Short mmCIF file of C-alpha atoms in Angstrom, two decimals:
data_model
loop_
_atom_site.label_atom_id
_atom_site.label_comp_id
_atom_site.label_asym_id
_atom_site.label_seq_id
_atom_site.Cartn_x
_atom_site.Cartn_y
_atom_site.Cartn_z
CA UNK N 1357 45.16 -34.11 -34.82
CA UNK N 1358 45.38 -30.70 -33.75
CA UNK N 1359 48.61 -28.48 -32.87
CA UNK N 1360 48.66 -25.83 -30.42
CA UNK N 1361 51.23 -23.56 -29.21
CA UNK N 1362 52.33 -24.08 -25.80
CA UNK N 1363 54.72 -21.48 -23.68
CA UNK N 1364 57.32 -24.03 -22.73
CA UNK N 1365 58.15 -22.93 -19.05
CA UNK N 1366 61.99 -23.28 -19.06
CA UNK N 1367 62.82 -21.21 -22.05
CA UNK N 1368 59.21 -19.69 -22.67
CA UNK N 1369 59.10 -20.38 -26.27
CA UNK N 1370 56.42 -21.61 -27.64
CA UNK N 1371 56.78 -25.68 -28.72
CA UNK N 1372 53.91 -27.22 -31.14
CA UNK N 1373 52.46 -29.76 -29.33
CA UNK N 1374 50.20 -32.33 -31.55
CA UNK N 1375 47.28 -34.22 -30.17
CA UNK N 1376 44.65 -31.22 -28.31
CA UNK N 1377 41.67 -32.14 -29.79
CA UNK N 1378 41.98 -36.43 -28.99
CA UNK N 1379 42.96 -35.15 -26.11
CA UNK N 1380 39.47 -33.20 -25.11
CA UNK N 1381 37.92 -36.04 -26.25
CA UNK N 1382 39.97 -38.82 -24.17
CA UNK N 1383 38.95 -35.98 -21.08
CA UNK N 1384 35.37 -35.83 -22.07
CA UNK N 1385 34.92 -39.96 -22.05
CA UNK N 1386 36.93 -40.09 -19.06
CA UNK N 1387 34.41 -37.65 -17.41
CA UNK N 1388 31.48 -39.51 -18.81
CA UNK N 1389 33.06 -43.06 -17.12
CA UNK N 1390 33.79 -41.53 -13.70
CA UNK N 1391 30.05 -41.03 -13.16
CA UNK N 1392 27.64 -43.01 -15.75
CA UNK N 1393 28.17 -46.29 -13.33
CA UNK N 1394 26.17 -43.87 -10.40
CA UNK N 1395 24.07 -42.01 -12.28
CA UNK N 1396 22.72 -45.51 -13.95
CA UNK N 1397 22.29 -46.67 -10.26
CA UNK N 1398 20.13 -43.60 -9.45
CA UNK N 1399 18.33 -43.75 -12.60
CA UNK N 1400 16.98 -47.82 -12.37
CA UNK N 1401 15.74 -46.97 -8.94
CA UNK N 1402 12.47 -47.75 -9.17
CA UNK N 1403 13.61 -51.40 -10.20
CA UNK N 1404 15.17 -51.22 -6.97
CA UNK N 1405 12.38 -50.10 -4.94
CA UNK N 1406 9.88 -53.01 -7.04
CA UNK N 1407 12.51 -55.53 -5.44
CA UNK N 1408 13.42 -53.79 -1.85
CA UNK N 1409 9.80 -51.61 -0.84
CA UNK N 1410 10.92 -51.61 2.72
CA UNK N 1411 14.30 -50.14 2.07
CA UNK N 1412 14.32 -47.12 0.45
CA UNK N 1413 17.12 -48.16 -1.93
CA UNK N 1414 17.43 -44.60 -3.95
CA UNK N 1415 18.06 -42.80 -0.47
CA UNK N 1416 19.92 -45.33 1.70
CA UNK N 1417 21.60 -46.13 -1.38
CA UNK N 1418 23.10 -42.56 -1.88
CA UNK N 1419 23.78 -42.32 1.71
CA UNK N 1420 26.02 -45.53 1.63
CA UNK N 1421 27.87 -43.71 -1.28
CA UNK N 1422 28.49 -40.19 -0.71
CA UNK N 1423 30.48 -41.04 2.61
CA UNK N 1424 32.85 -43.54 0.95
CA UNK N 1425 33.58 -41.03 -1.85
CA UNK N 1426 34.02 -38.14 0.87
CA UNK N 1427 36.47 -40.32 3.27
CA UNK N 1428 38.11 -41.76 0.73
CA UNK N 1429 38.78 -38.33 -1.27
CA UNK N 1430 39.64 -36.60 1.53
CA UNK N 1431 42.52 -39.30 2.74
CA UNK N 1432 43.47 -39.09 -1.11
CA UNK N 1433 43.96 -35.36 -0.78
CA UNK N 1434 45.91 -35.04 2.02
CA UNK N 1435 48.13 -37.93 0.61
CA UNK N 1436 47.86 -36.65 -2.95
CA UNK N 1437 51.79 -35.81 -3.61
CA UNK N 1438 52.75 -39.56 -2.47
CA UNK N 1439 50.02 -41.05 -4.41
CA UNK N 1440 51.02 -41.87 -8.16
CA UNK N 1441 48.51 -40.89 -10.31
CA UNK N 1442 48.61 -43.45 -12.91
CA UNK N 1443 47.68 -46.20 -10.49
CA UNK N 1444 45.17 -44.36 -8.71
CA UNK N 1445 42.94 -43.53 -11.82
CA UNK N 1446 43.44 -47.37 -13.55
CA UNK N 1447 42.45 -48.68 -10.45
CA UNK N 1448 39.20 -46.46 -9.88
CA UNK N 1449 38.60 -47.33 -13.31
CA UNK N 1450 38.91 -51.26 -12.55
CA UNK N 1451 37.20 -50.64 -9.12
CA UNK N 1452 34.03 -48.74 -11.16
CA UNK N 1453 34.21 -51.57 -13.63
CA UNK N 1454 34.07 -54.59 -11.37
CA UNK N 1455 31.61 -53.09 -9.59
CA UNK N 1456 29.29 -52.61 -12.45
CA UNK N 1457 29.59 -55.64 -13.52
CA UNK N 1458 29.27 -57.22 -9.97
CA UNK N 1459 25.77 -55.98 -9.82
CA UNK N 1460 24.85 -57.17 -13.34
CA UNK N 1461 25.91 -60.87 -11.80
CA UNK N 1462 23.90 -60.73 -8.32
CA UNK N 1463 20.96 -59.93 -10.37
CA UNK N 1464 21.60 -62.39 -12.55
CA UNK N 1465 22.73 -65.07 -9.99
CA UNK N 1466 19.78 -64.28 -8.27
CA UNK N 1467 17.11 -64.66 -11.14
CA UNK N 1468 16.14 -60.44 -9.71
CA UNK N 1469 14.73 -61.74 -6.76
CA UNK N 1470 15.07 -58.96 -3.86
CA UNK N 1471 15.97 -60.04 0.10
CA UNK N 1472 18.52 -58.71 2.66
CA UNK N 1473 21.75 -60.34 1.64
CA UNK N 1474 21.32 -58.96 -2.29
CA UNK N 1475 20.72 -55.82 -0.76
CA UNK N 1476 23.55 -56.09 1.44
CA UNK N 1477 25.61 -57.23 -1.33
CA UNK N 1478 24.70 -54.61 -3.50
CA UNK N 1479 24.71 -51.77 -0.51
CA UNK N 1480 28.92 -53.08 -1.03
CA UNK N 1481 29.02 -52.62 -4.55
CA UNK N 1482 27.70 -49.07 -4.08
CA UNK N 1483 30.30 -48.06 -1.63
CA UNK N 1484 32.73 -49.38 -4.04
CA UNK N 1485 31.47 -46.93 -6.17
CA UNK N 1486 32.07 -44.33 -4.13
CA UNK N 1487 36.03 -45.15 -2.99
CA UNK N 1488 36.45 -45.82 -6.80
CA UNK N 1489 34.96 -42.22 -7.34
CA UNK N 1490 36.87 -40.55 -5.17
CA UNK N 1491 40.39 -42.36 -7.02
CA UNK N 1492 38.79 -41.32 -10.74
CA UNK N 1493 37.52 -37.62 -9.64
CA UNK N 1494 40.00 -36.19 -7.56
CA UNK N 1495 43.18 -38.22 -9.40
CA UNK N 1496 42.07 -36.62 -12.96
CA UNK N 1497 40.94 -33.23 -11.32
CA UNK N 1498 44.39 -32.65 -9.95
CA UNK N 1499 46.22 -34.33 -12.88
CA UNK N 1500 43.79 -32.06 -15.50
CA UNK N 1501 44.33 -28.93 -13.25
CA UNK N 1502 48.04 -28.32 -14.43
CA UNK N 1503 46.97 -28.79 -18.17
CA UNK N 1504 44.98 -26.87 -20.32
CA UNK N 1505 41.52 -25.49 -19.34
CA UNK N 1506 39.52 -27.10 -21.71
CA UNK N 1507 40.54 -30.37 -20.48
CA UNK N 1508 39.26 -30.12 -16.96
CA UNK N 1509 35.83 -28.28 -18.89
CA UNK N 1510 35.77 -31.42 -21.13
CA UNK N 1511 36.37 -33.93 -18.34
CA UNK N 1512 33.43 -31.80 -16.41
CA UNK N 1513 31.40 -31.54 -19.41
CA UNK N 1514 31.59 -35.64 -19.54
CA UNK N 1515 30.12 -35.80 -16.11
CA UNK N 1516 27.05 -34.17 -16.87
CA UNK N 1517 26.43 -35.98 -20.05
CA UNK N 1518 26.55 -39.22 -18.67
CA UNK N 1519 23.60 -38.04 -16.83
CA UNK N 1520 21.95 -37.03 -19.83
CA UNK N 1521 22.55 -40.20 -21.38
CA UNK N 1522 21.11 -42.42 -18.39
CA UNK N 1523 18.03 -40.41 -18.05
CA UNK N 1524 17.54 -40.50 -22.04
CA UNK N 1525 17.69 -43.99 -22.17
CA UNK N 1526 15.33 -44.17 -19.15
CA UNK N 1527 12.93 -42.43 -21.05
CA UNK N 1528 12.89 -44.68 -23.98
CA UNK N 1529 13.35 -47.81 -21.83
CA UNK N 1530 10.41 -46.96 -19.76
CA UNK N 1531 8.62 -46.72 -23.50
CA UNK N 1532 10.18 -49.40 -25.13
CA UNK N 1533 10.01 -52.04 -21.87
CA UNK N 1534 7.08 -50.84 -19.97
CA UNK N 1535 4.50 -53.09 -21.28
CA UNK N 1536 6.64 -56.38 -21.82
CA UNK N 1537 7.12 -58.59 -18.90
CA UNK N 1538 10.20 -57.68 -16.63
CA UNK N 1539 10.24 -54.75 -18.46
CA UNK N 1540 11.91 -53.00 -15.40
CA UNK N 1541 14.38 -55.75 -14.68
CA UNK N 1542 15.83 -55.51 -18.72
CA UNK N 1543 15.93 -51.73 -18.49
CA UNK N 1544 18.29 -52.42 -15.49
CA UNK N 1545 20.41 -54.67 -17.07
CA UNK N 1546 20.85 -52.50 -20.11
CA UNK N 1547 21.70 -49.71 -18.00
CA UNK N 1548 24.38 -51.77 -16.11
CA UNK N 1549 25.81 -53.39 -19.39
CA UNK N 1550 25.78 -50.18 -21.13
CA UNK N 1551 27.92 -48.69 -17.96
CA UNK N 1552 30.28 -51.43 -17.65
CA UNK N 1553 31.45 -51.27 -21.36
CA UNK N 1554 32.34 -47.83 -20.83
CA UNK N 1555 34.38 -48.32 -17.32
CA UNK N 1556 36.35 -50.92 -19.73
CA UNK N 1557 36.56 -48.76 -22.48
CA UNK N 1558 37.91 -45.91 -19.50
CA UNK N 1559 40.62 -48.88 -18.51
CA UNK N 1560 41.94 -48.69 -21.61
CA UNK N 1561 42.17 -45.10 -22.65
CA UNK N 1562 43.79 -44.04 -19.54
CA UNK N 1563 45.76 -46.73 -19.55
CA UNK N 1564 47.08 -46.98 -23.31
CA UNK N 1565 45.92 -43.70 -25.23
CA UNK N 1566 45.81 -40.78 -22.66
CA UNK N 1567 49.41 -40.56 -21.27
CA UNK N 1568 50.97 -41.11 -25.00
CA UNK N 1569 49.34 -38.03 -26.44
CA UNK N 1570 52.07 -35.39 -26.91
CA UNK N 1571 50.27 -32.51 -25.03
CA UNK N 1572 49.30 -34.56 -22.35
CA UNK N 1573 53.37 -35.70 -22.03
CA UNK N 1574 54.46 -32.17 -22.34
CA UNK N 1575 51.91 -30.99 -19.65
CA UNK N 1576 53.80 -34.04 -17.03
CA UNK N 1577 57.13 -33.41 -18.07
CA UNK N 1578 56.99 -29.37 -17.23
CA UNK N 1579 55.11 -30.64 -14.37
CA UNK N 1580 57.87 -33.14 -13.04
CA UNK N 1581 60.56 -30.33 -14.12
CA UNK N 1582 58.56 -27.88 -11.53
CA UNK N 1583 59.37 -30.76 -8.93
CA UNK N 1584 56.06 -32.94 -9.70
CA UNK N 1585 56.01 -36.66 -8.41
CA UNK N 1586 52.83 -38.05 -9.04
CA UNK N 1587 53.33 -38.04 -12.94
CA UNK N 1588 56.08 -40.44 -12.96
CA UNK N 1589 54.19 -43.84 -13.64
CA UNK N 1590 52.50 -41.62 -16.59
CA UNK N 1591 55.59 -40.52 -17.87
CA UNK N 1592 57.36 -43.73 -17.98
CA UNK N 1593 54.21 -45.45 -19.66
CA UNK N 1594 54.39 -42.78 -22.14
CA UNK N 1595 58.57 -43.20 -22.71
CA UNK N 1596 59.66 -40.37 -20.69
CA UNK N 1597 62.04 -42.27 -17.86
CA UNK N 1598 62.40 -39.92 -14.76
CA UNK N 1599 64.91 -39.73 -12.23
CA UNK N 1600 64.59 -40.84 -8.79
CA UNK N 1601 63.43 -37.61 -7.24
CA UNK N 1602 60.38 -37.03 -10.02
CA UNK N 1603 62.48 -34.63 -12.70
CA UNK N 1604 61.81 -35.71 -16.33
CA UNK N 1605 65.71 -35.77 -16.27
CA UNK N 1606 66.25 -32.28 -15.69
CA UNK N 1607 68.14 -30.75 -13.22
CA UNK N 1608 66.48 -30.70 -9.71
CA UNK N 1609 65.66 -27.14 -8.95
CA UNK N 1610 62.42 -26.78 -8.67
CA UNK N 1611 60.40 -23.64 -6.44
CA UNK N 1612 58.88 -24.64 -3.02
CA UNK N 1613 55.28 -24.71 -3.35
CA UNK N 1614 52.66 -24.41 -1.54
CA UNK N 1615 51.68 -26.37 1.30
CA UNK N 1616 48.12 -28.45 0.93
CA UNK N 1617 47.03 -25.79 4.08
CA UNK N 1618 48.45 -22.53 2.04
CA UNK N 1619 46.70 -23.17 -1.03
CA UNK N 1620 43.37 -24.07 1.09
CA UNK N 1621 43.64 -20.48 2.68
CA UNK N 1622 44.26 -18.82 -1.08
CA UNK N 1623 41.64 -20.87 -1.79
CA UNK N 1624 39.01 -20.98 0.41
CA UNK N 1625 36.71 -18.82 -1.86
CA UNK N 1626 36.72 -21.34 -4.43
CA UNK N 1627 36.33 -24.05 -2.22
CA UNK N 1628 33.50 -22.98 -0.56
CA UNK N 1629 31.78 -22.27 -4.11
CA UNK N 1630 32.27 -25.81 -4.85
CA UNK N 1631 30.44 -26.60 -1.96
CA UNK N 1632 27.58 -23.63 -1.89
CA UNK N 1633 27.05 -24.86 -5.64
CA UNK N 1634 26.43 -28.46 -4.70
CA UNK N 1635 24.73 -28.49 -1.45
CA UNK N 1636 22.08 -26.29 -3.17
CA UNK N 1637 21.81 -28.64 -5.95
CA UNK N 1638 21.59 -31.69 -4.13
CA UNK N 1639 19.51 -30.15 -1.76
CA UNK N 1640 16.85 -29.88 -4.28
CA UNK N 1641 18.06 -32.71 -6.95
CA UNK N 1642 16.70 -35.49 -7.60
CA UNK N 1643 14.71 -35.88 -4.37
CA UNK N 1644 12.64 -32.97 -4.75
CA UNK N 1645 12.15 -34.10 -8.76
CA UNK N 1646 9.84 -37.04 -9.18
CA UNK N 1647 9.13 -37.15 -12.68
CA UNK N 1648 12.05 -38.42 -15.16
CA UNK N 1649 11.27 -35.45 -17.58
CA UNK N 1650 12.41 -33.02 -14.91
CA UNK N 1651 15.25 -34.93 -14.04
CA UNK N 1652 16.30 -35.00 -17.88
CA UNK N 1653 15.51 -31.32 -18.39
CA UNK N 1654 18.16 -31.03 -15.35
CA UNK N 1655 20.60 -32.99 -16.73
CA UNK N 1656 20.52 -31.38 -20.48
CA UNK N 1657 20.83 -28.03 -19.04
CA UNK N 1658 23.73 -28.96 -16.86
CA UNK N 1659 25.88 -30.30 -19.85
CA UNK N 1660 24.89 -27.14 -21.68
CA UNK N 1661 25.55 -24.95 -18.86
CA UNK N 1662 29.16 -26.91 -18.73
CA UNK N 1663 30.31 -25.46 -22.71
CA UNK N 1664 29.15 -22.18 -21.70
CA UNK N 1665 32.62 -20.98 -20.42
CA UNK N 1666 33.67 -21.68 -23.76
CA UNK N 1667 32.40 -18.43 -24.68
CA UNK N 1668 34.81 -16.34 -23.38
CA UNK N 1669 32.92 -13.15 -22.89
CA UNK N 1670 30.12 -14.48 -21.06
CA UNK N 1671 32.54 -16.82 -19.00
CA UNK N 1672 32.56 -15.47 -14.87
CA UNK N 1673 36.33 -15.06 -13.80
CA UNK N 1674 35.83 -12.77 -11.14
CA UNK N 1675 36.19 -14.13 -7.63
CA UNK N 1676 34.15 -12.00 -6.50
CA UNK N 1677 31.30 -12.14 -8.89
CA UNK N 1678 31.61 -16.06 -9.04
CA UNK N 1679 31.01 -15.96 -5.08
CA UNK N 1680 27.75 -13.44 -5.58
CA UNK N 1681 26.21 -15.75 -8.67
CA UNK N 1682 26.41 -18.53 -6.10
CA UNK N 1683 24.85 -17.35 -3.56
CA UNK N 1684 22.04 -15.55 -5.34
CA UNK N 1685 21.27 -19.37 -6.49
CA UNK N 1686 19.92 -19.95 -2.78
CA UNK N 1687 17.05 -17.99 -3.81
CA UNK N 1688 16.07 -21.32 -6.30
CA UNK N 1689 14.87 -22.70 -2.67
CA UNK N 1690 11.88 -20.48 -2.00
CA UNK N 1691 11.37 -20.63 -5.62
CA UNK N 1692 11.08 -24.44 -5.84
CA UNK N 1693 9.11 -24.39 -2.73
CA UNK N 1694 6.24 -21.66 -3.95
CA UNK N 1695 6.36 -23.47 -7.20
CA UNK N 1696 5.38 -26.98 -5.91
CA UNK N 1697 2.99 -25.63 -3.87
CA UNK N 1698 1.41 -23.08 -6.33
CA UNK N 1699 2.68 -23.33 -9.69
CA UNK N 1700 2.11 -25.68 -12.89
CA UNK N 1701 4.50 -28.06 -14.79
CA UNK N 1702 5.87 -24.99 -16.96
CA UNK N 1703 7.28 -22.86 -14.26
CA UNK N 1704 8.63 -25.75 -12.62
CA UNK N 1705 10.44 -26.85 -15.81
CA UNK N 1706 12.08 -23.38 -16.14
CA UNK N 1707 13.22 -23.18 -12.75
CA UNK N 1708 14.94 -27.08 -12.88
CA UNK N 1709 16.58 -25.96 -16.46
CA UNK N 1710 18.27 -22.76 -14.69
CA UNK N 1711 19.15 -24.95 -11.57
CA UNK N 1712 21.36 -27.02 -13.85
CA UNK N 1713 22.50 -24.28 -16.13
CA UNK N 1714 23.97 -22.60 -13.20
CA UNK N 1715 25.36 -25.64 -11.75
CA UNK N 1716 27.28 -26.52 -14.82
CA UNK N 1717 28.37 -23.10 -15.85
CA UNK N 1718 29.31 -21.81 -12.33
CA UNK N 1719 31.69 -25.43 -11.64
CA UNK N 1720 33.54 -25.17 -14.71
CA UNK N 1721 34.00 -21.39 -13.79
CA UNK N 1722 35.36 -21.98 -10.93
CA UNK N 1723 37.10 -25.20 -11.91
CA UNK N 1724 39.17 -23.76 -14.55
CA UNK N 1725 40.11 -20.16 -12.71
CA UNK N 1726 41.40 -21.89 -9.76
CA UNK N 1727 44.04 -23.54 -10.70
CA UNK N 1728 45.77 -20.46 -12.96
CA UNK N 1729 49.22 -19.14 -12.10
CA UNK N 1730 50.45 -22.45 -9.90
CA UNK N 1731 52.70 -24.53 -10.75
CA UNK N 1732 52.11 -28.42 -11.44
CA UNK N 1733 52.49 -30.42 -8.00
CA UNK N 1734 50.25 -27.04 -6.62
CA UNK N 1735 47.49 -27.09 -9.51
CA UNK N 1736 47.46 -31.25 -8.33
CA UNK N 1737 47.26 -30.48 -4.73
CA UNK N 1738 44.76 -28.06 -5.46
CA UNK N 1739 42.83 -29.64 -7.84
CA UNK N 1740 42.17 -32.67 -5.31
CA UNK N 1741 41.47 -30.10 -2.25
CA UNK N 1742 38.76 -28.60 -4.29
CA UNK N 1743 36.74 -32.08 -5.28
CA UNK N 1744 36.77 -32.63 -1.39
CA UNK N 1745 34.50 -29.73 -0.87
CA UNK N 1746 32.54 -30.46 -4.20
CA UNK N 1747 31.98 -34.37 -2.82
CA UNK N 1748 31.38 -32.46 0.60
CA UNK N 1749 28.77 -30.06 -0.76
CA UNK N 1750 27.25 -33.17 -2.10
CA UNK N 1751 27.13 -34.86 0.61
CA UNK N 1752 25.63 -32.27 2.82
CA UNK N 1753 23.25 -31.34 -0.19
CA UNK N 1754 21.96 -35.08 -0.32
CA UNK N 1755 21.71 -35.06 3.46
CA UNK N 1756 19.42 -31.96 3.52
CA UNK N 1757 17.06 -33.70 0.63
CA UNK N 1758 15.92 -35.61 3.66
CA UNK N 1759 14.55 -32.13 4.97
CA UNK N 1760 11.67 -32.45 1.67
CA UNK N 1761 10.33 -35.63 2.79
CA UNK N 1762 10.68 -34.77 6.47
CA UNK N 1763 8.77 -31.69 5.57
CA UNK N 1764 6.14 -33.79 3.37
CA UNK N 1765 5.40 -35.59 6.72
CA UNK N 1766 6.52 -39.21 5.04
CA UNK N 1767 9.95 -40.84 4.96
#
């Protein structure tokens, strides 16, 4: 396991601290978890729409979501130093899994036969999805955001490959079950299996490995020292008892931070980046995208665009340069529009590679500068205030998608 030095902030010395590199991976699957369970959902659409034609499952579906994840995560952050973080991510976790699995038995129960009450039921399952996403998301955000960088850029970086992964395996399902009978229906439940194994396998490495890796314990206990109170549940699952006011048994005087309203207004640059990033994404993705190889050009690029900042020198730190590379990517709209209308498959695949190249790169930017210089209850707060805007720039992104077909003159 790797050692790193870390700048211990009572005595500044630096302490070696064992367990980095399990540590970007626990992040990384932990990402992948907190979304594969919706991006399988968006992916076996078309099963969907073979079962429900007068629905419009892929839209109404997202719609049901994205509102759940945006009231619930915004309730969550304003609550976010009384919530305890241990609980909240195991149960998202549990939530995602049960879920998952939920629509696996419907299906099953109902021998894929389509109607108004499995719709229903599964219209509740996806709402689920998006309370238990907005537990997972902004719970690790803020709980990554007082840690090192490259566990928030793994976490991230997880994300996006889960949506590589479900539009690869669409790909060779479509190949593999295409011709066979209910070929559509065991792509589905492939999909669903596939994503329920790995909400389990979430369960358990937040719930058994994460906390007990030494970085990750001396990242909570200089948090709970700076007057941190979410971290407790982690701590004590990970041996560290702490005393009634939060302190990993240190002595209680710890700086006033920030209120959730100050570090908004310090802020508000990087939250509005989150949400210029993802309303023009979701503005254009996946409704304006058809064809799965577009979607999984998208998708590659993103996870690519997500180990960029890596690189140091080519990483954007600048606030002020992050905010101009953001909103230079509204020009992608004309773009996309000219290029539907007047270019071929080649132009169109350059210009969906660079959409998701700049979406991944310019989030973890952002993600990872915000956060720098606070201490660990503000980095939390923070971290949660900023996934609000991201889940808000989604929302408003998926709601303007509608503006395509309205355009198209069909619904």
């Amino acid at each position: 396991m790797a050692a790193m030095d870390v700048v211990d902030g009572s005595n500044e010395t630096p302490v070696k601290v064992e367990g980095k590199r399990l540590a970007v991976l626990v992040c990384w699957i932990l990402g992948f978890g907190s979304l594969v369970s919706w991006n399988s959902m968006l992916t076996i659409g078309d099963y969907y729409y073979a079962l429900f034609p007068d629905y419009h499952p892929s839209r109404v579906l997202t719609l049901v979501y994205q509102p759940f994840a945006l009231g619930t995560m915004a309730i969550l952050a304003y609550n976010e130093a009384k919530v305890d973080t241990r609980k909240r991510n195991i149960a998202g976790y549990i939530l995602f899994f049960l879920c998952t699995l939920a629509l696996i038995v419907v299906d099953l129960a109902s021998s894929g036969k389509g109607g108004a009450g499995n719709y229903i039921a599964i219209c509740v399952f996806v709402a689920g999805f998006g309370v238990a996403d907005a537990h997972v998301q902004g719970g690790m955000v803020g709980d990554l955001a007082f840690m090192n960088p490259e566990f928030i850029q793994s976490f991230f970086a997880g994300l996006a490959a889960s949506g590589v992964l479900t539009s690869g395996l669409r790909l060779m399902t479509k190949a593999v079950f295409d011709k066979s009978s209910n070929g559509l229906r065991k792509g589905t439940m492939l999909f669903l299996a596939i994503s329920t194994f790995f909400e389990f396998l979430c369960i358990l490495l937040y719930a058994f490995v994460f906390a007990k890796l030494p970085i990750v314990k001396h990242y909570r206990a200089k948090a709970a020292r700076e007057g941190s109170t979410t971290v407790a549940s982690d701590l004590a699952a990970a041996g560290i008892q702490t005393e009634p006011n939060g302190t990993a048994g240190i002595d209680a005087k710890f700086p006033a931070r920030l209120t959730n309203k100050e570090l908004l207004l310090k802020n508000i640059d990087y939250a509005l980046d989150l949400f210029l990033i993802y309303v023009l994404t979701l503005s254009i993705f996946p409704g304006f995208l058809y064809p799965l190889v577009l979607i999984a050009m998208y998708n590659v690029w993103d996870l690519i665009g997500r180990y960029i900042p890596l690189i140091k020198s080519i990483k954007i730190e600048s606030r002020k340069w992050l905010m101009i590379a953001i909103l230079s990517r509204f020009l992608f709209i004309p773009a996309f529009y000219f290029t539907a209308k007047y270019g071929d498959q080649g132009w169109m695949i350059m210009l969906i590679s660079l959409l998701g190249l700049t979406n991944g790169h310019l989030t973890v930017c952002v993600m990872t500068a915000a956060p720098k210089g606070y201490t660990g209850p503000e980095a939390n707060a923070l971290g949660n205030i900023l996934v609000v805007f991201l889940l808000g720039g989604i929302f408003a992104g998926v709601a303007l998608d509608w503006l395509w077909i309205i355009g198209n003159g069909t619904f």
